[in-house]
Short mmCIF file of C-alpha atoms in Angstrom, two decimals:
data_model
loop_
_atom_site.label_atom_id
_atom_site.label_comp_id
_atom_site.label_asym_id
_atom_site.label_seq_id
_atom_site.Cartn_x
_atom_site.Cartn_y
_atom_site.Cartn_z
CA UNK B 13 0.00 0.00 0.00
CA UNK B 14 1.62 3.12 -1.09
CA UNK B 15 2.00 5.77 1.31
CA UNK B 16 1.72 9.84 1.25
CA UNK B 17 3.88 12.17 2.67
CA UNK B 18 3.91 16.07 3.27
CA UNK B 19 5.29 16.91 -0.22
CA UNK B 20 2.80 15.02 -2.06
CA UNK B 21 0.12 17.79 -1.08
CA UNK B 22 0.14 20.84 -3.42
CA UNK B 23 2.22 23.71 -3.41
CA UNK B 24 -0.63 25.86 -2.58
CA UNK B 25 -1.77 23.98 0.21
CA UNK B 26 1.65 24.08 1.41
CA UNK B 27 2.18 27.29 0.57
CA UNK B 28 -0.86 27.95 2.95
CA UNK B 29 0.58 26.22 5.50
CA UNK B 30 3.63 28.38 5.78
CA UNK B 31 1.86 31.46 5.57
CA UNK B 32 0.17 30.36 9.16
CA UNK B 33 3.95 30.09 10.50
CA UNK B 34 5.89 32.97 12.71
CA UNK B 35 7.19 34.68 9.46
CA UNK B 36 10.64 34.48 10.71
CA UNK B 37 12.69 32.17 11.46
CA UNK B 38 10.37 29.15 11.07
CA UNK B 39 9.92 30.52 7.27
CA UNK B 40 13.62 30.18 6.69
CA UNK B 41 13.90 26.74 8.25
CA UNK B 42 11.91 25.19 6.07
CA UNK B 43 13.57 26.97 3.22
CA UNK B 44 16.28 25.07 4.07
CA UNK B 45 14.08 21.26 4.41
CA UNK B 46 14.07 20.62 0.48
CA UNK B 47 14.83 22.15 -3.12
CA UNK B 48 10.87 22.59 -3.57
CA UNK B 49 10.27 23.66 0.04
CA UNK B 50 12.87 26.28 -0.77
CA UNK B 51 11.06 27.73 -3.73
CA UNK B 52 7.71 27.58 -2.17
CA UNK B 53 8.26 29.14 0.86
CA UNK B 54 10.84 32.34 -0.08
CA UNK B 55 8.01 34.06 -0.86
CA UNK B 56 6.01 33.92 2.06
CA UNK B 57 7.46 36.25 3.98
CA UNK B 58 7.33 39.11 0.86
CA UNK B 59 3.64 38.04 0.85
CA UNK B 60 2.97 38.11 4.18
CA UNK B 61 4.35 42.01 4.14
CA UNK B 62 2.33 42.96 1.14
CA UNK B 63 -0.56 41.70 2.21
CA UNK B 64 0.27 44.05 5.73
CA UNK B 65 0.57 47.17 3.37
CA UNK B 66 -2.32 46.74 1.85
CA UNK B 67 -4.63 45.63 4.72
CA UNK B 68 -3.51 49.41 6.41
CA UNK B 69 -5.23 50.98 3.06
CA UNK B 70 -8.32 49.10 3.41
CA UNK B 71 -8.40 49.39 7.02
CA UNK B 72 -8.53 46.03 7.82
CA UNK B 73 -5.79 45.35 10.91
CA UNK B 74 -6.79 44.47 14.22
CA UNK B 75 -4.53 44.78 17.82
CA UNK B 76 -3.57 42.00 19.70
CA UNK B 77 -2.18 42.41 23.52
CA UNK B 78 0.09 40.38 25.87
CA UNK B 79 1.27 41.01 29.10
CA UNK B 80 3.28 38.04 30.30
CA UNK B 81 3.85 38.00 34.08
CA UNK B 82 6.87 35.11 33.35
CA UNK B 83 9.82 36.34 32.57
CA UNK B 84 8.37 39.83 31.39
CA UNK B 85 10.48 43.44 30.94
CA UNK B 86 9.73 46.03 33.66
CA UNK B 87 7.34 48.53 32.94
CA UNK B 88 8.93 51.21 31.67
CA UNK B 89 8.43 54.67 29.18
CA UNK B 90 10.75 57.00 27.25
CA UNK B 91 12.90 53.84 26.15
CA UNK B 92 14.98 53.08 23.02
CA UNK B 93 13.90 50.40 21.02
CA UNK B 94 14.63 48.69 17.07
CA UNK B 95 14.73 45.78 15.24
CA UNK B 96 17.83 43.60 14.19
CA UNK B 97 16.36 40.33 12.23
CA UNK B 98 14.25 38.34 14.16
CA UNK B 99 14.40 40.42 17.54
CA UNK B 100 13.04 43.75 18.61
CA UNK B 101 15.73 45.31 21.37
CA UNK B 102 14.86 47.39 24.46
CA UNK B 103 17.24 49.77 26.18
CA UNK B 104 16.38 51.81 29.38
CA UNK B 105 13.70 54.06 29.80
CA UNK B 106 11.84 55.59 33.16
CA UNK B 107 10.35 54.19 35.41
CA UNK B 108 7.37 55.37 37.65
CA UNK B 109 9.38 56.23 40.65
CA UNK B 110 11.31 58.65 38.14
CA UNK B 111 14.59 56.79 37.82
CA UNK B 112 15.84 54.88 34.90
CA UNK B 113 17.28 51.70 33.81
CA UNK B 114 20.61 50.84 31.90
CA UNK B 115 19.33 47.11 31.14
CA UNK B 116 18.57 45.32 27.48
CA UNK B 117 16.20 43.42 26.27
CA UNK B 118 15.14 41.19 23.56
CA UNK B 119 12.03 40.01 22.22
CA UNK B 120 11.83 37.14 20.29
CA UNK B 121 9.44 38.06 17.30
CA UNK B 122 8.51 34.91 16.81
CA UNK B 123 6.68 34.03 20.02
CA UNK B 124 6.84 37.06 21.28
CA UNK B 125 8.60 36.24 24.64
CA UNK B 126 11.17 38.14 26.57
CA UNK B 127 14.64 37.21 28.11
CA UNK B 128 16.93 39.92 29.43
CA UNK B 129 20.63 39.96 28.12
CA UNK B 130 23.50 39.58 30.84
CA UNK B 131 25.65 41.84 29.18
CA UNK B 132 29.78 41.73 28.87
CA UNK B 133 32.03 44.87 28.32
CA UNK B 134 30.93 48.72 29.12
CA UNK B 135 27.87 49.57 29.58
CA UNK B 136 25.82 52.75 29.32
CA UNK B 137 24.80 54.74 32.24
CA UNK B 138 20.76 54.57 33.16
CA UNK B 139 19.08 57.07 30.92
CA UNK B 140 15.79 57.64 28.61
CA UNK B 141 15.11 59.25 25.75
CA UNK B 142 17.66 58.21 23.57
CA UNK B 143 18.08 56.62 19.90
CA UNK B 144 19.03 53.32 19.20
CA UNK B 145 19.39 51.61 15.19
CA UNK B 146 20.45 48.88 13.85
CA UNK B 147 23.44 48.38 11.89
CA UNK B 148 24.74 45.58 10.39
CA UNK B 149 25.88 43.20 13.64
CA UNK B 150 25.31 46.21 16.15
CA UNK B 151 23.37 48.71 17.99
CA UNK B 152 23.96 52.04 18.31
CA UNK B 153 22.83 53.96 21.02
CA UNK B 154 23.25 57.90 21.12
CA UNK B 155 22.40 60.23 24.13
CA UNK B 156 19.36 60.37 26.57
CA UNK B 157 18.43 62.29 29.86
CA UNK B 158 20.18 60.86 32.83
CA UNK B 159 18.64 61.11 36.31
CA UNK B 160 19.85 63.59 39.03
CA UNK B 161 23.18 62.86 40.77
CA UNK B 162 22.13 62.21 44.51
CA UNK B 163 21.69 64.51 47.25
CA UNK B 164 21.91 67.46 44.85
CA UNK B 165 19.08 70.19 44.76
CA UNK B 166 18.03 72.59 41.94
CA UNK B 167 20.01 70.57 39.13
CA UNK B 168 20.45 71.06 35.56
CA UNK B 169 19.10 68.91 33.16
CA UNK B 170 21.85 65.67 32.95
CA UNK B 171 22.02 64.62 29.10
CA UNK B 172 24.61 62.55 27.67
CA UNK B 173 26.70 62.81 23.80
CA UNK B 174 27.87 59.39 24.69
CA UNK B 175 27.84 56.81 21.68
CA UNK B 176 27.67 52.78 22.93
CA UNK B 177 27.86 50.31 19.92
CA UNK B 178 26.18 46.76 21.09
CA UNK B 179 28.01 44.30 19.13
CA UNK B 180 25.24 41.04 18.55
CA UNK B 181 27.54 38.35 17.73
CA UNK B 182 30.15 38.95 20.86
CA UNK B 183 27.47 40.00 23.02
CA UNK B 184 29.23 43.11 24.35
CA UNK B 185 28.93 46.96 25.08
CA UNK B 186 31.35 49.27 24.18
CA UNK B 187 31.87 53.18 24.47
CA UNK B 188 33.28 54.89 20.87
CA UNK B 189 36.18 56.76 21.16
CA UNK B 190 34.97 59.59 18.49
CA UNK B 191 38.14 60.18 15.54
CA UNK B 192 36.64 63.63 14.88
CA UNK B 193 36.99 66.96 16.30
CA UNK B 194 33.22 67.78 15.86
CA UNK B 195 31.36 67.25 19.15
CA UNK B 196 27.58 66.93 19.37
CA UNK B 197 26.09 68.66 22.37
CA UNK B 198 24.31 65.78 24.94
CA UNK B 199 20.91 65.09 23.54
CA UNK B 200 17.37 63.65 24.74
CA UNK B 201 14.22 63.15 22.42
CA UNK B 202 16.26 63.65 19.17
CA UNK B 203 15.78 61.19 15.81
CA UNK B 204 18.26 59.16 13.96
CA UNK B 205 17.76 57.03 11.18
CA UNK B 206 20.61 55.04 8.98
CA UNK B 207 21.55 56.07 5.63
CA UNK B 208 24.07 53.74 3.76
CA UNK B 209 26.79 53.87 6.34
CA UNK B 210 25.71 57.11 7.96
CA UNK B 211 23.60 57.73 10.87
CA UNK B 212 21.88 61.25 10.80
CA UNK B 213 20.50 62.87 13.62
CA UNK B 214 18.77 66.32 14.24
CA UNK B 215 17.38 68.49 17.02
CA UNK B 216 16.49 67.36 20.58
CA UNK B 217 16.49 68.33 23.87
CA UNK B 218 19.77 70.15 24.75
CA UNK B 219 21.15 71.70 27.62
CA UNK B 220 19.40 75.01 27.60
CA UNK B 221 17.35 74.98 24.90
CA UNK B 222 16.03 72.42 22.10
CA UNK B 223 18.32 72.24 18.38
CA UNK B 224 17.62 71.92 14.67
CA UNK B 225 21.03 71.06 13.50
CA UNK B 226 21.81 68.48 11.59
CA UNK B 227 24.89 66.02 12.34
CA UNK B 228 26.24 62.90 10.72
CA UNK B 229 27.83 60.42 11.92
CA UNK B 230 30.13 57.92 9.40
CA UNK B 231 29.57 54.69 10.78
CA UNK B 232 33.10 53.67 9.30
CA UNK B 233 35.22 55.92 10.86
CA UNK B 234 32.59 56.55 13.29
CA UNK B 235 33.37 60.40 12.96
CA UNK B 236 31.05 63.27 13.09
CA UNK B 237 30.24 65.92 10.85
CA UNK B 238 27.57 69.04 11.23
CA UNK B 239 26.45 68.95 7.93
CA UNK B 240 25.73 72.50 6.17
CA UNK B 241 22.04 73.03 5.82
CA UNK B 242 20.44 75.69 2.74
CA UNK B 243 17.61 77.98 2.93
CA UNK B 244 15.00 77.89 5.46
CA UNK B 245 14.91 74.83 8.62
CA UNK B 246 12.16 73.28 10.59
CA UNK B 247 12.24 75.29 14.55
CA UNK B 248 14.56 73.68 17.36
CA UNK B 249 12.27 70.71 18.67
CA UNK B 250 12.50 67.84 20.52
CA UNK B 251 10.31 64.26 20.38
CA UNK B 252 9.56 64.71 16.86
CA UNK B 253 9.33 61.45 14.58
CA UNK B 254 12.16 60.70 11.78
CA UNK B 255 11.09 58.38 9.10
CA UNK B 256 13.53 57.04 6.55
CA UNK B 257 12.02 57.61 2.77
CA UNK B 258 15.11 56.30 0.99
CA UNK B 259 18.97 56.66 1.24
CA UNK B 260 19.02 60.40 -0.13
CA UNK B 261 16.02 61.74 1.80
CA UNK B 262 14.00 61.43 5.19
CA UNK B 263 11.42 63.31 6.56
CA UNK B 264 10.61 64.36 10.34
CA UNK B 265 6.88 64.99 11.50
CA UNK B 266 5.53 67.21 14.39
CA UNK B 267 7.44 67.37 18.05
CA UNK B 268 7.67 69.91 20.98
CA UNK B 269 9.37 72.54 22.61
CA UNK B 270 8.69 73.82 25.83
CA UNK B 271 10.47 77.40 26.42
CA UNK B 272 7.53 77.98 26.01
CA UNK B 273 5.50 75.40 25.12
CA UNK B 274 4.94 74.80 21.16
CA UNK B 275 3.52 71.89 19.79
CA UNK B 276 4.29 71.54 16.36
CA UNK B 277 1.57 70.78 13.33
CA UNK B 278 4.34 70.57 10.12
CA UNK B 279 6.30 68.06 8.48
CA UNK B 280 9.81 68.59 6.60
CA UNK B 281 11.72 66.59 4.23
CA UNK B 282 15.53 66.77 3.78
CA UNK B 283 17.13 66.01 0.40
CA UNK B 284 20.82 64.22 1.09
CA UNK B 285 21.47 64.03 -2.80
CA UNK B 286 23.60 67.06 -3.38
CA UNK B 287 25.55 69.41 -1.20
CA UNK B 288 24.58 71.42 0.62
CA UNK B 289 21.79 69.72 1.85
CA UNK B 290 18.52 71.28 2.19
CA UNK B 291 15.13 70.92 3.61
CA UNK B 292 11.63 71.41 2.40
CA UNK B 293 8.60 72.10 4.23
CA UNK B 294 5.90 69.06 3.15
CA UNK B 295 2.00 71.03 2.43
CA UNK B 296 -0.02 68.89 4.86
CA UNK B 297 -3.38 70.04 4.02
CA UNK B 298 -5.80 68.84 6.45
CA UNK B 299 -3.34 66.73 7.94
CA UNK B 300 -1.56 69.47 10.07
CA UNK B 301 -3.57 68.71 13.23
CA UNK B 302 -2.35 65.22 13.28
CA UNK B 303 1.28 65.95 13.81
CA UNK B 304 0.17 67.74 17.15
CA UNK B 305 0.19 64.67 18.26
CA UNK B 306 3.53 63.35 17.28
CA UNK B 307 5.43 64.82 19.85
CA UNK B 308 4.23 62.23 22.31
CA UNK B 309 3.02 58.98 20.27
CA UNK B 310 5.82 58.18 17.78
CA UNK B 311 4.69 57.48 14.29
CA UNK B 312 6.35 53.80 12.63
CA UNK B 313 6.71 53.68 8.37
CA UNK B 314 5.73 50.14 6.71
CA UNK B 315 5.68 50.13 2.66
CA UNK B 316 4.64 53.54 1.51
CA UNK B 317 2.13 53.87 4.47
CA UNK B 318 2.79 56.60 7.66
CA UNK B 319 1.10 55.44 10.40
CA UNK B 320 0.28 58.11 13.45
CA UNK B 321 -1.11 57.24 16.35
CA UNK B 322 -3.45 59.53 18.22
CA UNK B 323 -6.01 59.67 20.75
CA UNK B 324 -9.82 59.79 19.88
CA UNK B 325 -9.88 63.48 22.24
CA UNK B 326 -7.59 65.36 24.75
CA UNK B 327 -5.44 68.34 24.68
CA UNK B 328 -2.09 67.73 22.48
CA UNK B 329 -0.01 69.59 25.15
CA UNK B 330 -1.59 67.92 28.12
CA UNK B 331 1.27 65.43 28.63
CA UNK B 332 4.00 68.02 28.52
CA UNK B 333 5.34 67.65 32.30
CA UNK B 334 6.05 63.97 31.45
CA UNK B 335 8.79 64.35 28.65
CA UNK B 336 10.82 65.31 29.57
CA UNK B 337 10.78 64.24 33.40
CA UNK B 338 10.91 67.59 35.14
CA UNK B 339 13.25 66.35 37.79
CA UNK B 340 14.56 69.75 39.00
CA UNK B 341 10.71 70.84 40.07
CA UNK B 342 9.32 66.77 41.65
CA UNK B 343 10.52 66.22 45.28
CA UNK B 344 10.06 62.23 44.86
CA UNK B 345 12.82 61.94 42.05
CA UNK B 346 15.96 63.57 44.55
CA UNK B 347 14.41 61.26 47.02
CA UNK B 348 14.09 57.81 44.80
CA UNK B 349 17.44 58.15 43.53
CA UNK B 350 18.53 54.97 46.03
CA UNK B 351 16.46 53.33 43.77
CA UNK B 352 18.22 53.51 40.29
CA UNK B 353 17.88 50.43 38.11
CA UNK B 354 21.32 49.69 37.18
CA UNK B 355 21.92 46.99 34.38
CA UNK B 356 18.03 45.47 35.12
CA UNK B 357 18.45 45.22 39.04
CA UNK B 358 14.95 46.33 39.80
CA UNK B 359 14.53 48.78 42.93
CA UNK B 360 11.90 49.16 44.86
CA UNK B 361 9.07 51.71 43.16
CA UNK B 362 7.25 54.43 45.53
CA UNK B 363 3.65 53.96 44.86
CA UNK B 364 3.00 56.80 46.70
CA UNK B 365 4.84 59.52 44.28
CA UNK B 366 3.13 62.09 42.28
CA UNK B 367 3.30 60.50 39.03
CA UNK B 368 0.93 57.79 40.01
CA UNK B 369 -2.02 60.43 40.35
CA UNK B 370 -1.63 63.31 38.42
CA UNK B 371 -4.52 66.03 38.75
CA UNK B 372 -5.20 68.82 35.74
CA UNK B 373 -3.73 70.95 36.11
CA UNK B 374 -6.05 72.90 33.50
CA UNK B 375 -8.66 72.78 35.79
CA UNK B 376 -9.92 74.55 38.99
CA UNK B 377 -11.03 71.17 40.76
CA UNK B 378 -9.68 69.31 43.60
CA UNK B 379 -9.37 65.63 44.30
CA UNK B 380 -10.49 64.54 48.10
CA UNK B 381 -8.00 62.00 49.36
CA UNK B 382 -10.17 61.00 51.76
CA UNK B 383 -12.87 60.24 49.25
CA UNK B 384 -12.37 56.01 48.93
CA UNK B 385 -12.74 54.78 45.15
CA UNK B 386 -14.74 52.64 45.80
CA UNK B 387 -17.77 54.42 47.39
CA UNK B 388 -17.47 57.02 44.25
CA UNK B 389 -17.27 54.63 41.64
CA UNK B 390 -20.75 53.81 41.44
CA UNK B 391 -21.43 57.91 40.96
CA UNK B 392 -18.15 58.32 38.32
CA UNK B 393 -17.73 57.74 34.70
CA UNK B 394 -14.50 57.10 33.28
CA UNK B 395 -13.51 59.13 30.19
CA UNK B 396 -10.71 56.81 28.67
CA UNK B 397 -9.57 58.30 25.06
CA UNK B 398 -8.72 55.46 22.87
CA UNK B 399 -5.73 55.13 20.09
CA UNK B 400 -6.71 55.72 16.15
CA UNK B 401 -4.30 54.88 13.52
CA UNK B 402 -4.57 57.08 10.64
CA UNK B 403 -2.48 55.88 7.20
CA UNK B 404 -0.60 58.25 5.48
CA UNK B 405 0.45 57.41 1.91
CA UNK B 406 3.49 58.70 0.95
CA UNK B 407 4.25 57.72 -2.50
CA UNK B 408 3.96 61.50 -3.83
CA UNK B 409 6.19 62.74 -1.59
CA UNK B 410 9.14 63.05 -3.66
CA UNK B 411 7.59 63.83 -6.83
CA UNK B 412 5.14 66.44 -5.85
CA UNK B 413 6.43 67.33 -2.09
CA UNK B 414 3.13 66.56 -0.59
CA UNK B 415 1.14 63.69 1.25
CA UNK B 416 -1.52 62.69 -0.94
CA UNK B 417 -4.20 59.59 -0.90
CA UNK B 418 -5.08 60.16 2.94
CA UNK B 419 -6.69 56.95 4.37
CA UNK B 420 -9.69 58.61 6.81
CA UNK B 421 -8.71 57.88 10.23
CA UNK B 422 -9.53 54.10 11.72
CA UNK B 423 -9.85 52.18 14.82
CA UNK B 424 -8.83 48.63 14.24
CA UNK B 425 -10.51 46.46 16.25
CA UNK B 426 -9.69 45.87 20.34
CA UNK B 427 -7.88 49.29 20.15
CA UNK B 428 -6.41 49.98 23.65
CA UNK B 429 -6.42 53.28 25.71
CA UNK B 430 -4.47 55.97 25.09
CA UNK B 431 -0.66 55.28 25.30
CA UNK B 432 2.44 57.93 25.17
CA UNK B 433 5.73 57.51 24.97
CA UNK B 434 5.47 53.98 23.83
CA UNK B 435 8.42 52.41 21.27
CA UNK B 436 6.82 51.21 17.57
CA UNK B 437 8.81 49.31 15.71
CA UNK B 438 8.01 47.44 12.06
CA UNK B 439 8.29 43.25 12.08
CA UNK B 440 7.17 40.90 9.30
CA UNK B 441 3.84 41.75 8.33
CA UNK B 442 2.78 43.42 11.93
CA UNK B 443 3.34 46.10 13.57
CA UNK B 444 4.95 46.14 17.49
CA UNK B 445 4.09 48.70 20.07
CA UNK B 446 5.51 48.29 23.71
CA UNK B 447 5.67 50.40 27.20
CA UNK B 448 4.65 53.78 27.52
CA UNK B 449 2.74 55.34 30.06
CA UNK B 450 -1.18 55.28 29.81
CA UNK B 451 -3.96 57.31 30.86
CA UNK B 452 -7.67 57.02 32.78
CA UNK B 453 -9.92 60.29 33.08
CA UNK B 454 -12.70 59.58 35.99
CA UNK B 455 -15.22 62.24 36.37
CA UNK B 456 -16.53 62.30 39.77
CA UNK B 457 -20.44 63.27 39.91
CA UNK B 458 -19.57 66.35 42.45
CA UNK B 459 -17.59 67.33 39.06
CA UNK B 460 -14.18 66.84 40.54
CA UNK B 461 -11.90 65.10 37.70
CA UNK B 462 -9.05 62.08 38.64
CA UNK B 463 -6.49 61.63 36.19
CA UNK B 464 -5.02 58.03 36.76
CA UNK B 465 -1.51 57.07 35.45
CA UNK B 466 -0.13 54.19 35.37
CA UNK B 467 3.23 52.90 33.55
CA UNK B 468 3.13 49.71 31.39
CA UNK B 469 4.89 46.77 29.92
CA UNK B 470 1.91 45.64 27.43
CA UNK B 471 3.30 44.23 24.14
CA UNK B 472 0.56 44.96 21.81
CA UNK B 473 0.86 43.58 18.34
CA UNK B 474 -1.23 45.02 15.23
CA UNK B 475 -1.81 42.60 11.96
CA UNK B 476 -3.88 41.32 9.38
CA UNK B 477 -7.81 40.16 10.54
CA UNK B 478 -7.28 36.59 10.96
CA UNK B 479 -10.20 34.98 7.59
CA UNK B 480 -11.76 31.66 8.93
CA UNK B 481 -11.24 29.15 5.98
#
């Protein structure tokens, strides 16, 4: 009696089979099974990223959460975060007793679990708001807002200029010793995206003010340069969003500054091709009050698709005490400075600091302490905003220097509450949001408001609607 194996079945029933795999690593392993496994399954994973693209235009993604109590990151915001192949990396960030870590993490994309990496050779100081990219074998990590030093009143912001490569393969930190003469000031909520073998950065949060220069660094010779910038520039800002177009251009969207406060509605694009460089302000049409929105919810490019994040109501500046961390002005961060997270050693948190319950500061009301939740919640409604995801295409942009085809604005389905200062990155055919610090309005029925923080370590994944066959 003749028997049937796996490769008797047809290629498009095993070609339907691998599209239900983890495209990642699983894909490639059976790539490497048999001549015709090969050819049938190197094109899943191009698939399985079209098919992403074009669900965003039609709207038809939906979010998936996970918050595994084995084994899972601490909750943090304000980190640094990218992909290198099958892994999405997490550096540092704040915590919610207002100190910071210096650990990294890795998420496996494939089943999305966590492991923390013991970590040889030098390594960074605790900090947030920093970069990190990928490159080749390594990471590169620029800047960030350091805590206070301890026992010191009435500080200075603390940011750092310090450049840490994380080399994959050995599994080590290690501090660059710049070969250049240029010096970029220390930096916190600045962009950086790779270009061939150049990193470029621009503006951030500097000493005494925010910047708009432009600096490249050769990842060779890892030497800096302040490029030379023509005609007119976007305004010194910090926690803007830098998306890579192509190797010769990249764009930045909204951001902040906040001497005095500006929230920024415009988009720029910067044209590497020829010196001197020079940037172009992008006509945004109706889209200008989207990038309000920027400054705080960072914006992730798949295919020819922008996709911004922003909550279904609430005041674009209303988060502005929490990036960044105004450590000079909050009595609990000199105090929880015992309590620094160095390389993943968690501390003990103070529940009982400010930035667990935050009141509006907008408004005239008070909160009574002595009020219990629980007698009020029966007389309270809760005024959550949620997260849309609005599509930008950008496949005009470089021919006619504008965003055209808007997708209207959508909520995929099991959307989650409003989320700042969460990381985004791109995987195969999803998208992956972690962290950040979200936000619950309760509205008493005296008409006394609560504003409930918390910080969070949700992974929340968004990807094609699952079709029932």
């Amino acid at each position: 009696m003749a028997t049937s194996t796996i490769d008797d079945l047809p290629n498009e029933i095993l070609e339907y089979i691998f599209h239900l795999l983890p495209p990642y690593e699983d894909v490639r392993c059976c790539m490497a099974v048999s001549k015709k496994w090969h050819e049938i399954a190197k094109h899943v994973i191009p698939r399985v990223k079209h098919s992403f693209s074009e669900a965003l235009g039609i709207q038809n993604v939906s979010w998936e959460a996970s918050c595994s109590k084995r084994n899972s990151i601490t909750k943090r915001y304000a980190h640094s975060a990218c992909r290198h192949h099958d892994y999405m990396y997490v550096f540092g960030g704040f915590t919610s007793s207002s100190s910071s870590f210096n650990d990294l993490w890795k998420l496996n994309l494939s089943n999305k679990s966590w492991s923390r990496i013991s970590v040889d050779g030098k390594c960074p100081v605790p900090k947030a708001g920093a970069t990190m990219v990928a490159y080749k074998d390594k990471l590169i990590l620029l800047g960030g807002l350091l805590p206070p030093m301890h026992g010191v009143l009435h500080q200075n912001r603390r940011l750092s200029n310090h450049i840490h490569l994380y080399n994959i393969s050995d599994n080590r930190w290690s501090e660059v010793e710049m070969s250049s003469h240029v010096r970029i000031p220390g930096l916190a909520g600045h962009s950086a995206t790779v270009h061939k073998d150049k990193m470029i950065i621009f503006g951030g949060l500097e000493q005494r003010s925010s910047g708009n220069d432009v600096y490249s660094l050769d990842l060779c010779d890892m030497s800096w340069k302040e490029e030379i910038i023509s005609g007119e520039k976007p305004s010194p800002r910090y926690g803007h969003s830098q998306v890579f177009i192509d190797d010769n251009h990249l764009m930045i969207l909204g951001g902040v500054n906040n001497e005095p406060l500006v929230v920024f509605d415009d988009a720029w694009l910067l044209d590497m091709s020829d010196e001197p460089w020079h940037w172009s302000k992008i006509d945004l049409g109706i889209l200008a009050p989207l990038m309000k929105t920027i400054w705080c919810h960072p914006v992730c490019k798949v295919d020819k698709y922008i996709l911004i994040f922003k909550p279904t109501s609430g005041n674009p500046g209303m988060y502005a005490d929490w990036f960044p961390v105004p450590f000079p002005r909050c009595s609990s961060a000199i105090r929880t400075m015992e309590e620094v997270n160095l390389n993943g050693k968690r501390g003990i948190l103070n529940r009982a600091s400010s930035y667990d319950k935050v009141l509006d500061k907008n408004q005239p009301k008070k909160y009574a302490p002595s009020r219990s939740k629980k007698d009020c919640l029966s007389n309270s409604t809760f005024k959550s905003a949620v997260i849309e995801m609005h599509a930008i295409d950008t496949s005009n942009l470089l021919s006619q220097g504008r965003l055209s085809s808007y997708r209207n604005k959508f909520r995929p389905m099991n959307c989650p509450t409003d989320t700042i200062l969460y990381s985004v990155v791109e995987g195969n055919g999803e998208l992956i949001m972690f962290g950040g610090i979200q936000q619950d309005v309760i509205n008493y029925e005296d008409g006394t408001e609560e504003i409930e923080i918390q910080i969070i370590n949700t992974l929340r994944v968004i990807k094609v609607k699952r079709k029932i066959v």
